Structure formats: structure tokens, C-alpha cells
Amino acid sequence: MVNLQKGQTVRLEKSDGGTLTRVTMGLGWDVKKAKGLFGMFGGGGGDIDLDASCLLFDANRRLVDQVWFRQLTSKDGSIVHSGDNRTGAGDGDDETIAVDLSRLPASVTTLIFTVNSFTGDTFERIDNAYCRLVDATTGKETARYDLTGQGSHTGQVMARIARTGAGWEMKALGEQTTGRTFQDMMPQITAAL
């Protein structure tokens, strides 16, 4: 498993050197505990609804499909979203996006993963936010990227998965942005292509 830093790239390979074909991008977060008197009584300032999205681009940088809380499956069925988690409560991944790389149309060259706060809450209220890539055939985590960062941003362009010759590679992006949906973040998303 690789702990990625912003801008770092990792090839999507199995531990035996083969190419990964099925991966899951997991997103997790917690709501920051309130400080002072309210924190003593378990107050945390309410839930935060973060939304993970996966955008599919072709070689001409055109958006050809999207998977998000309003469309949980790509048109070709190769990408499936777990559904909208509106609280961040509990341990582990709060939302997941499963990708069958072997079933992606040949015209799709890049996947961009984003996270945003639909309710407009900023990342100042979020703790322990991360995205992680898991080999879906073994359940083994291959890469993790810490998303927690103080700031008034409401979204991040998390990661890019791109075709490279015979395989795929993931790059941690961590570009902070604002927007309630991925559509609001398109200038930063297209800049990451």
C-alpha cells in the first residue's frame, strides 16, 4: 500500500506484477467534534453530506459519462456508485465507486474522481477525510490519499486514473475548489486532465 502525497503517481498493478482490472475508490470522512462545552456532550455540529463522483473522459478531453449520486451506474455498466451517504457516520468508507477497468470503453482514457459538499459545508468542519484505492478482487488497499485540509473549500478534485500503454496509473491531485456538484467544479476538473 502506498500513502500518496499530492502530485504523486502510482501504477495500478497487483502485488504479483499483473494489471489491476477491478478497483474500488473509497471515500471516508468524519465530522469534526465541537470544542468547548458542547463537545463534552457529544455535540459535533451536525452531519456533513460529502458526495463522491467519477467522471469519464475521452482522449479529446470530452466528458462522455458521469457517475454520482444522481446517476449511480455508468451507461455501459462498468462503474457503480454505492449510493449517497449523507452523514459520514460510522467507520470505514462512507461512499465507494467500483470500477471494472477491463469493461471501460476503449474511448475512455481518463477517470477523474471528485468530492464535494452538496450542502455547502466547508472542509474546516471535516476530519479524517481520505480516498483510497482497493483491488476489488482481493480487497487489498493499494493506495491512500489524505484529503483533510483546513480551508473554506467545499470540494476537491481527488484523483485521476489514466490509461498508460498496457495499464493504468493513479495520480493524487488534491486540488481544492468550491462547488455543490461536480458541474460547479468543471474548470478545475478539466485543468487536471
PDB file of C-alpha atoms in Angstrom:
ATOM      1  CA  MET A   1       0.000   0.000   0.000  1.00  0.00           C
ATOM      2  CA  VAL A   2       1.238   3.465  -0.907  1.00  0.00           C
ATOM      3  CA  ASN A   3       0.381   6.616   1.066  1.00  0.00           C
ATOM      4  CA  LEU A   4       0.244   9.160  -1.731  1.00  0.00           C
ATOM      5  CA  GLN A   5       1.256  12.787  -1.488  1.00  0.00           C
ATOM      6  CA  LYS A   6      -0.312  15.457  -3.685  1.00  0.00           C
ATOM      7  CA  GLY A   7       1.014  15.064  -7.237  1.00  0.00           C
ATOM      8  CA  GLN A   8       2.378  11.541  -6.680  1.00  0.00           C
ATOM      9  CA  THR A   9       1.546   8.793  -9.191  1.00  0.00           C
ATOM     10  CA  VAL A  10       1.296   5.027  -8.709  1.00  0.00           C
ATOM     11  CA  ARG A  11       0.867   2.293 -11.359  1.00  0.00           C
ATOM     12  CA  LEU A  12      -2.199   0.119 -10.814  1.00  0.00           C
ATOM     13  CA  GLU A  13      -0.572  -3.270 -10.518  1.00  0.00           C
ATOM     14  CA  LYS A  14      -1.232  -6.339  -8.433  1.00  0.00           C
ATOM     15  CA  SER A  15       1.398  -7.446  -5.941  1.00  0.00           C
ATOM     16  CA  ASP A  16       2.426 -10.201  -8.414  1.00  0.00           C
ATOM     17  CA  GLY A  17       3.011  -7.581 -11.124  1.00  0.00           C
ATOM     18  CA  GLY A  18      -0.194  -8.143 -13.115  1.00  0.00           C
ATOM     19  CA  THR A  19      -2.504  -5.300 -14.079  1.00  0.00           C
ATOM     20  CA  LEU A  20      -5.444  -4.465 -11.837  1.00  0.00           C
ATOM     21  CA  THR A  21      -8.760  -4.898 -13.616  1.00  0.00           C
ATOM     22  CA  ARG A  22     -11.307  -4.195 -10.873  1.00  0.00           C
ATOM     23  CA  VAL A  23     -10.771  -1.389  -8.368  1.00  0.00           C
ATOM     24  CA  THR A  24     -12.863   0.462  -5.832  1.00  0.00           C
ATOM     25  CA  MET A  25     -12.352   4.087  -4.894  1.00  0.00           C
ATOM     26  CA  GLY A  26     -13.438   4.544  -1.293  1.00  0.00           C
ATOM     27  CA  LEU A  27     -14.175   7.897   0.339  1.00  0.00           C
ATOM     28  CA  GLY A  28     -14.391   8.339   4.093  1.00  0.00           C
ATOM     29  CA  TRP A  29     -14.821  11.292   6.441  1.00  0.00           C
ATOM     30  CA  ASP A  30     -15.865  12.300   9.941  1.00  0.00           C
ATOM     31  CA  VAL A  31     -17.499  15.450  11.233  1.00  0.00           C
ATOM     32  CA  LYS A  32     -15.144  17.432  13.439  1.00  0.00           C
ATOM     33  CA  LYS A  33     -16.113  17.323  17.125  1.00  0.00           C
ATOM     34  CA  ALA A  34     -17.261  20.620  18.592  1.00  0.00           C
ATOM     35  CA  LYS A  35     -14.920  22.209  21.116  1.00  0.00           C
ATOM     36  CA  GLY A  36     -15.846  23.588  24.494  1.00  0.00           C
ATOM     37  CA  LEU A  37     -18.967  22.793  26.488  1.00  0.00           C
ATOM     38  CA  PHE A  38     -20.926  21.350  23.544  1.00  0.00           C
ATOM     39  CA  GLY A  39     -18.096  18.942  22.731  1.00  0.00           C
ATOM     40  CA  MET A  40     -18.358  17.466  26.228  1.00  0.00           C
ATOM     41  CA  PHE A  41     -21.911  16.370  25.486  1.00  0.00           C
ATOM     42  CA  GLY A  42     -21.108  14.782  22.148  1.00  0.00           C
ATOM     43  CA  GLY A  43     -22.156  17.733  20.012  1.00  0.00           C
ATOM     44  CA  GLY A  44     -20.414  17.791  16.666  1.00  0.00           C
ATOM     45  CA  GLY A  45     -22.267  20.459  14.808  1.00  0.00           C
ATOM     46  CA  GLY A  46     -24.437  18.158  12.661  1.00  0.00           C
ATOM     47  CA  ASP A  47     -23.869  15.843   9.745  1.00  0.00           C
ATOM     48  CA  ILE A  48     -21.947  16.685   6.596  1.00  0.00           C
ATOM     49  CA  ASP A  49     -23.014  15.318   3.223  1.00  0.00           C
ATOM     50  CA  LEU A  50     -19.963  14.774   1.014  1.00  0.00           C
ATOM     51  CA  ASP A  51     -20.530  13.334  -2.437  1.00  0.00           C
ATOM     52  CA  ALA A  52     -18.066  11.294  -4.472  1.00  0.00           C
ATOM     53  CA  SER A  53     -18.224  11.407  -8.262  1.00  0.00           C
ATOM     54  CA  CYS A  54     -16.372   9.701 -11.115  1.00  0.00           C
ATOM     55  CA  LEU A  55     -16.155  11.464 -14.463  1.00  0.00           C
ATOM     56  CA  LEU A  56     -15.205   9.642 -17.655  1.00  0.00           C
ATOM     57  CA  PHE A  57     -13.260  11.495 -20.356  1.00  0.00           C
ATOM     58  CA  ASP A  58     -12.098  10.566 -23.833  1.00  0.00           C
ATOM     59  CA  ALA A  59      -8.773  11.413 -25.486  1.00  0.00           C
ATOM     60  CA  ASN A  60     -10.216  14.733 -26.687  1.00  0.00           C
ATOM     61  CA  ARG A  61     -10.899  15.772 -23.059  1.00  0.00           C
ATOM     62  CA  ARG A  62     -14.647  15.461 -23.590  1.00  0.00           C
ATOM     63  CA  LEU A  63     -16.852  14.321 -20.721  1.00  0.00           C
ATOM     64  CA  VAL A  64     -18.550  11.163 -22.009  1.00  0.00           C
ATOM     65  CA  ASP A  65     -20.273   9.936 -18.823  1.00  0.00           C
ATOM     66  CA  GLN A  66     -20.536  10.602 -15.104  1.00  0.00           C
ATOM     67  CA  VAL A  67     -21.281   8.531 -12.025  1.00  0.00           C
ATOM     68  CA  TRP A  68     -22.577  10.403  -8.980  1.00  0.00           C
ATOM     69  CA  PHE A  69     -25.483  10.425  -6.545  1.00  0.00           C
ATOM     70  CA  ARG A  70     -27.927  11.281  -9.356  1.00  0.00           C
ATOM     71  CA  GLN A  71     -26.605   8.554 -11.713  1.00  0.00           C
ATOM     72  CA  LEU A  72     -25.268   5.573  -9.759  1.00  0.00           C
ATOM     73  CA  THR A  73     -24.142   3.481 -12.759  1.00  0.00           C
ATOM     74  CA  SER A  74     -22.240   4.435 -15.912  1.00  0.00           C
ATOM     75  CA  LYS A  75     -24.130   3.970 -19.181  1.00  0.00           C
ATOM     76  CA  ASP A  76     -22.014   0.911 -20.034  1.00  0.00           C
ATOM     77  CA  GLY A  77     -22.278  -0.600 -16.525  1.00  0.00           C
ATOM     78  CA  SER A  78     -18.511  -0.624 -15.871  1.00  0.00           C
ATOM     79  CA  ILE A  79     -18.707   1.852 -12.949  1.00  0.00           C
ATOM     80  CA  VAL A  80     -21.110   1.609  -9.997  1.00  0.00           C
ATOM     81  CA  HIS A  81     -21.568   4.074  -7.104  1.00  0.00           C
ATOM     82  CA  SER A  82     -22.595   2.712  -3.672  1.00  0.00           C
ATOM     83  CA  GLY A  83     -25.139   5.488  -3.149  1.00  0.00           C
ATOM     84  CA  ASP A  84     -25.323   8.748  -1.240  1.00  0.00           C
ATOM     85  CA  ASN A  85     -24.131   8.774   2.384  1.00  0.00           C
ATOM     86  CA  ARG A  86     -25.423  11.994   3.933  1.00  0.00           C
ATOM     87  CA  THR A  87     -23.702  11.857   7.317  1.00  0.00           C
ATOM     88  CA  GLY A  88     -20.171  10.413   7.252  1.00  0.00           C
ATOM     89  CA  ALA A  89     -21.152   8.394  10.335  1.00  0.00           C
ATOM     90  CA  GLY A  90     -19.504   5.045  11.092  1.00  0.00           C
ATOM     91  CA  ASP A  91     -16.110   3.549  10.393  1.00  0.00           C
ATOM     92  CA  GLY A  92     -14.574   2.796   7.023  1.00  0.00           C
ATOM     93  CA  ASP A  93     -15.587   4.007   3.596  1.00  0.00           C
ATOM     94  CA  ASP A  94     -18.689   6.195   3.548  1.00  0.00           C
ATOM     95  CA  GLU A  95     -19.126   6.085  -0.238  1.00  0.00           C
ATOM     96  CA  THR A  96     -17.498   3.799  -2.797  1.00  0.00           C
ATOM     97  CA  ILE A  97     -17.225   3.767  -6.563  1.00  0.00           C
ATOM     98  CA  ALA A  98     -16.473   0.359  -8.097  1.00  0.00           C
ATOM     99  CA  VAL A  99     -14.687   0.409 -11.455  1.00  0.00           C
ATOM    100  CA  ASP A 100     -14.186  -2.539 -13.805  1.00  0.00           C
ATOM    101  CA  LEU A 101     -11.259  -1.181 -15.846  1.00  0.00           C
ATOM    102  CA  SER A 102     -11.465  -4.121 -18.274  1.00  0.00           C
ATOM    103  CA  ARG A 103     -15.056  -3.192 -19.209  1.00  0.00           C
ATOM    104  CA  LEU A 104     -14.458   0.527 -19.815  1.00  0.00           C
ATOM    105  CA  PRO A 105     -14.945   1.500 -23.456  1.00  0.00           C
ATOM    106  CA  ALA A 106     -11.633   1.880 -25.292  1.00  0.00           C
ATOM    107  CA  SER A 107     -12.560   5.517 -25.959  1.00  0.00           C
ATOM    108  CA  VAL A 108     -12.398   6.320 -22.212  1.00  0.00           C
ATOM    109  CA  THR A 109      -8.840   7.342 -21.405  1.00  0.00           C
ATOM    110  CA  THR A 110      -9.197   9.156 -18.079  1.00  0.00           C
ATOM    111  CA  LEU A 111     -11.300   8.919 -14.936  1.00  0.00           C
ATOM    112  CA  ILE A 112     -11.438  11.891 -12.563  1.00  0.00           C
ATOM    113  CA  PHE A 113     -12.673  11.370  -9.000  1.00  0.00           C
ATOM    114  CA  THR A 114     -14.087  14.330  -7.114  1.00  0.00           C
ATOM    115  CA  VAL A 115     -15.635  15.024  -3.730  1.00  0.00           C
ATOM    116  CA  ASN A 116     -17.840  17.954  -2.856  1.00  0.00           C
ATOM    117  CA  SER A 117     -20.203  19.151  -0.153  1.00  0.00           C
ATOM    118  CA  PHE A 118     -23.675  19.347  -1.635  1.00  0.00           C
ATOM    119  CA  THR A 119     -24.905  21.315   1.394  1.00  0.00           C
ATOM    120  CA  GLY A 120     -22.035  23.821   1.117  1.00  0.00           C
ATOM    121  CA  ASP A 121     -20.243  22.827   4.337  1.00  0.00           C
ATOM    122  CA  THR A 122     -16.533  23.599   4.153  1.00  0.00           C
ATOM    123  CA  PHE A 123     -13.669  21.216   4.817  1.00  0.00           C
ATOM    124  CA  GLU A 124     -12.986  23.188   8.028  1.00  0.00           C
ATOM    125  CA  ARG A 125     -15.690  21.002   9.613  1.00  0.00           C
ATOM    126  CA  ILE A 126     -14.305  17.706   8.296  1.00  0.00           C
ATOM    127  CA  ASP A 127     -11.841  15.345   9.968  1.00  0.00           C
ATOM    128  CA  ASN A 128     -10.117  12.175   8.788  1.00  0.00           C
ATOM    129  CA  ALA A 129     -11.141  12.592   5.145  1.00  0.00           C
ATOM    130  CA  TYR A 130      -9.431  10.230   2.701  1.00  0.00           C
ATOM    131  CA  CYS A 131      -9.775   8.468  -0.591  1.00  0.00           C
ATOM    132  CA  ARG A 132      -8.326   5.017  -1.096  1.00  0.00           C
ATOM    133  CA  LEU A 133      -7.987   2.649  -3.991  1.00  0.00           C
ATOM    134  CA  VAL A 134      -8.682  -1.014  -3.306  1.00  0.00           C
ATOM    135  CA  ASP A 135      -8.018  -4.045  -5.515  1.00  0.00           C
ATOM    136  CA  ALA A 136     -11.621  -5.284  -5.742  1.00  0.00           C
ATOM    137  CA  THR A 137     -10.561  -8.882  -6.460  1.00  0.00           C
ATOM    138  CA  THR A 138      -8.500  -9.232  -3.258  1.00  0.00           C
ATOM    139  CA  GLY A 139      -9.877  -6.447  -1.043  1.00  0.00           C
ATOM    140  CA  LYS A 140      -6.314  -5.192  -0.555  1.00  0.00           C
ATOM    141  CA  GLU A 141      -5.771  -1.434  -0.323  1.00  0.00           C
ATOM    142  CA  THR A 142      -3.233  -0.334  -2.938  1.00  0.00           C
ATOM    143  CA  ALA A 143      -3.120   3.433  -2.414  1.00  0.00           C
ATOM    144  CA  ARG A 144      -4.455   6.023   0.037  1.00  0.00           C
ATOM    145  CA  TYR A 145      -4.576   9.798  -0.100  1.00  0.00           C
ATOM    146  CA  ASP A 146      -5.394  12.032   2.878  1.00  0.00           C
ATOM    147  CA  LEU A 147      -7.928  14.720   1.904  1.00  0.00           C
ATOM    148  CA  THR A 148      -8.173  16.502   5.235  1.00  0.00           C
ATOM    149  CA  GLY A 149      -7.052  20.077   4.955  1.00  0.00           C
ATOM    150  CA  GLN A 150      -8.211  23.188   6.704  1.00  0.00           C
ATOM    151  CA  GLY A 151      -9.859  25.667   4.450  1.00  0.00           C
ATOM    152  CA  SER A 152     -13.037  27.207   3.206  1.00  0.00           C
ATOM    153  CA  HIS A 153     -13.181  24.961   0.140  1.00  0.00           C
ATOM    154  CA  THR A 154     -16.281  22.824  -0.411  1.00  0.00           C
ATOM    155  CA  GLY A 155     -14.794  20.345  -2.861  1.00  0.00           C
ATOM    156  CA  GLN A 156     -11.682  18.621  -4.119  1.00  0.00           C
ATOM    157  CA  VAL A 157     -10.576  17.071  -7.361  1.00  0.00           C
ATOM    158  CA  MET A 158      -9.224  13.963  -5.581  1.00  0.00           C
ATOM    159  CA  ALA A 159      -7.511  11.734  -8.096  1.00  0.00           C
ATOM    160  CA  ARG A 160      -7.022  10.849 -11.745  1.00  0.00           C
ATOM    161  CA  ILE A 161      -6.801   7.343 -13.192  1.00  0.00           C
ATOM    162  CA  ALA A 162      -5.444   7.319 -16.743  1.00  0.00           C
ATOM    163  CA  ARG A 163      -4.560   4.722 -19.381  1.00  0.00           C
ATOM    164  CA  THR A 164      -0.831   4.337 -19.918  1.00  0.00           C
ATOM    165  CA  GLY A 165       0.161   1.893 -22.620  1.00  0.00           C
ATOM    166  CA  ALA A 166      -0.854  -1.547 -21.360  1.00  0.00           C
ATOM    167  CA  GLY A 167      -2.154  -0.462 -17.958  1.00  0.00           C
ATOM    168  CA  TRP A 168      -3.465   2.293 -15.733  1.00  0.00           C
ATOM    169  CA  GLU A 169      -1.990   4.691 -13.201  1.00  0.00           C
ATOM    170  CA  MET A 170      -3.456   6.827 -10.450  1.00  0.00           C
ATOM    171  CA  LYS A 171      -2.313  10.329  -9.588  1.00  0.00           C
ATOM    172  CA  ALA A 172      -3.249  12.065  -6.318  1.00  0.00           C
ATOM    173  CA  LEU A 173      -4.484  15.543  -7.229  1.00  0.00           C
ATOM    174  CA  GLY A 174      -5.953  17.138  -4.099  1.00  0.00           C
ATOM    175  CA  GLU A 175      -6.987  20.320  -5.912  1.00  0.00           C
ATOM    176  CA  GLN A 176      -9.171  22.349  -3.578  1.00  0.00           C
ATOM    177  CA  THR A 177     -12.165  24.031  -5.145  1.00  0.00           C
ATOM    178  CA  THR A 178     -15.686  25.200  -4.475  1.00  0.00           C
ATOM    179  CA  GLY A 179     -18.954  23.818  -5.718  1.00  0.00           C
ATOM    180  CA  ARG A 180     -22.012  21.873  -4.617  1.00  0.00           C
ATOM    181  CA  THR A 181     -21.746  19.393  -7.524  1.00  0.00           C
ATOM    182  CA  PHE A 182     -19.045  18.305  -9.941  1.00  0.00           C
ATOM    183  CA  GLN A 183     -20.580  20.592 -12.600  1.00  0.00           C
ATOM    184  CA  ASP A 184     -19.595  23.613 -10.471  1.00  0.00           C
ATOM    185  CA  MET A 185     -16.004  22.301 -10.410  1.00  0.00           C
ATOM    186  CA  MET A 186     -15.522  21.691 -14.158  1.00  0.00           C
ATOM    187  CA  PRO A 187     -12.790  24.340 -14.704  1.00  0.00           C
ATOM    188  CA  GLN A 188     -10.568  22.633 -12.087  1.00  0.00           C
ATOM    189  CA  ILE A 189     -11.527  19.162 -13.339  1.00  0.00           C
ATOM    190  CA  THR A 190     -10.617  19.884 -16.964  1.00  0.00           C
ATOM    191  CA  ALA A 191      -7.368  21.518 -15.821  1.00  0.00           C
ATOM    192  CA  ALA A 192      -6.475  18.198 -14.123  1.00  0.00           C
ATOM    193  CA  LEU A 193      -6.781  16.230 -17.368  1.00  0.00           C
TER     194      LEU A 193
END
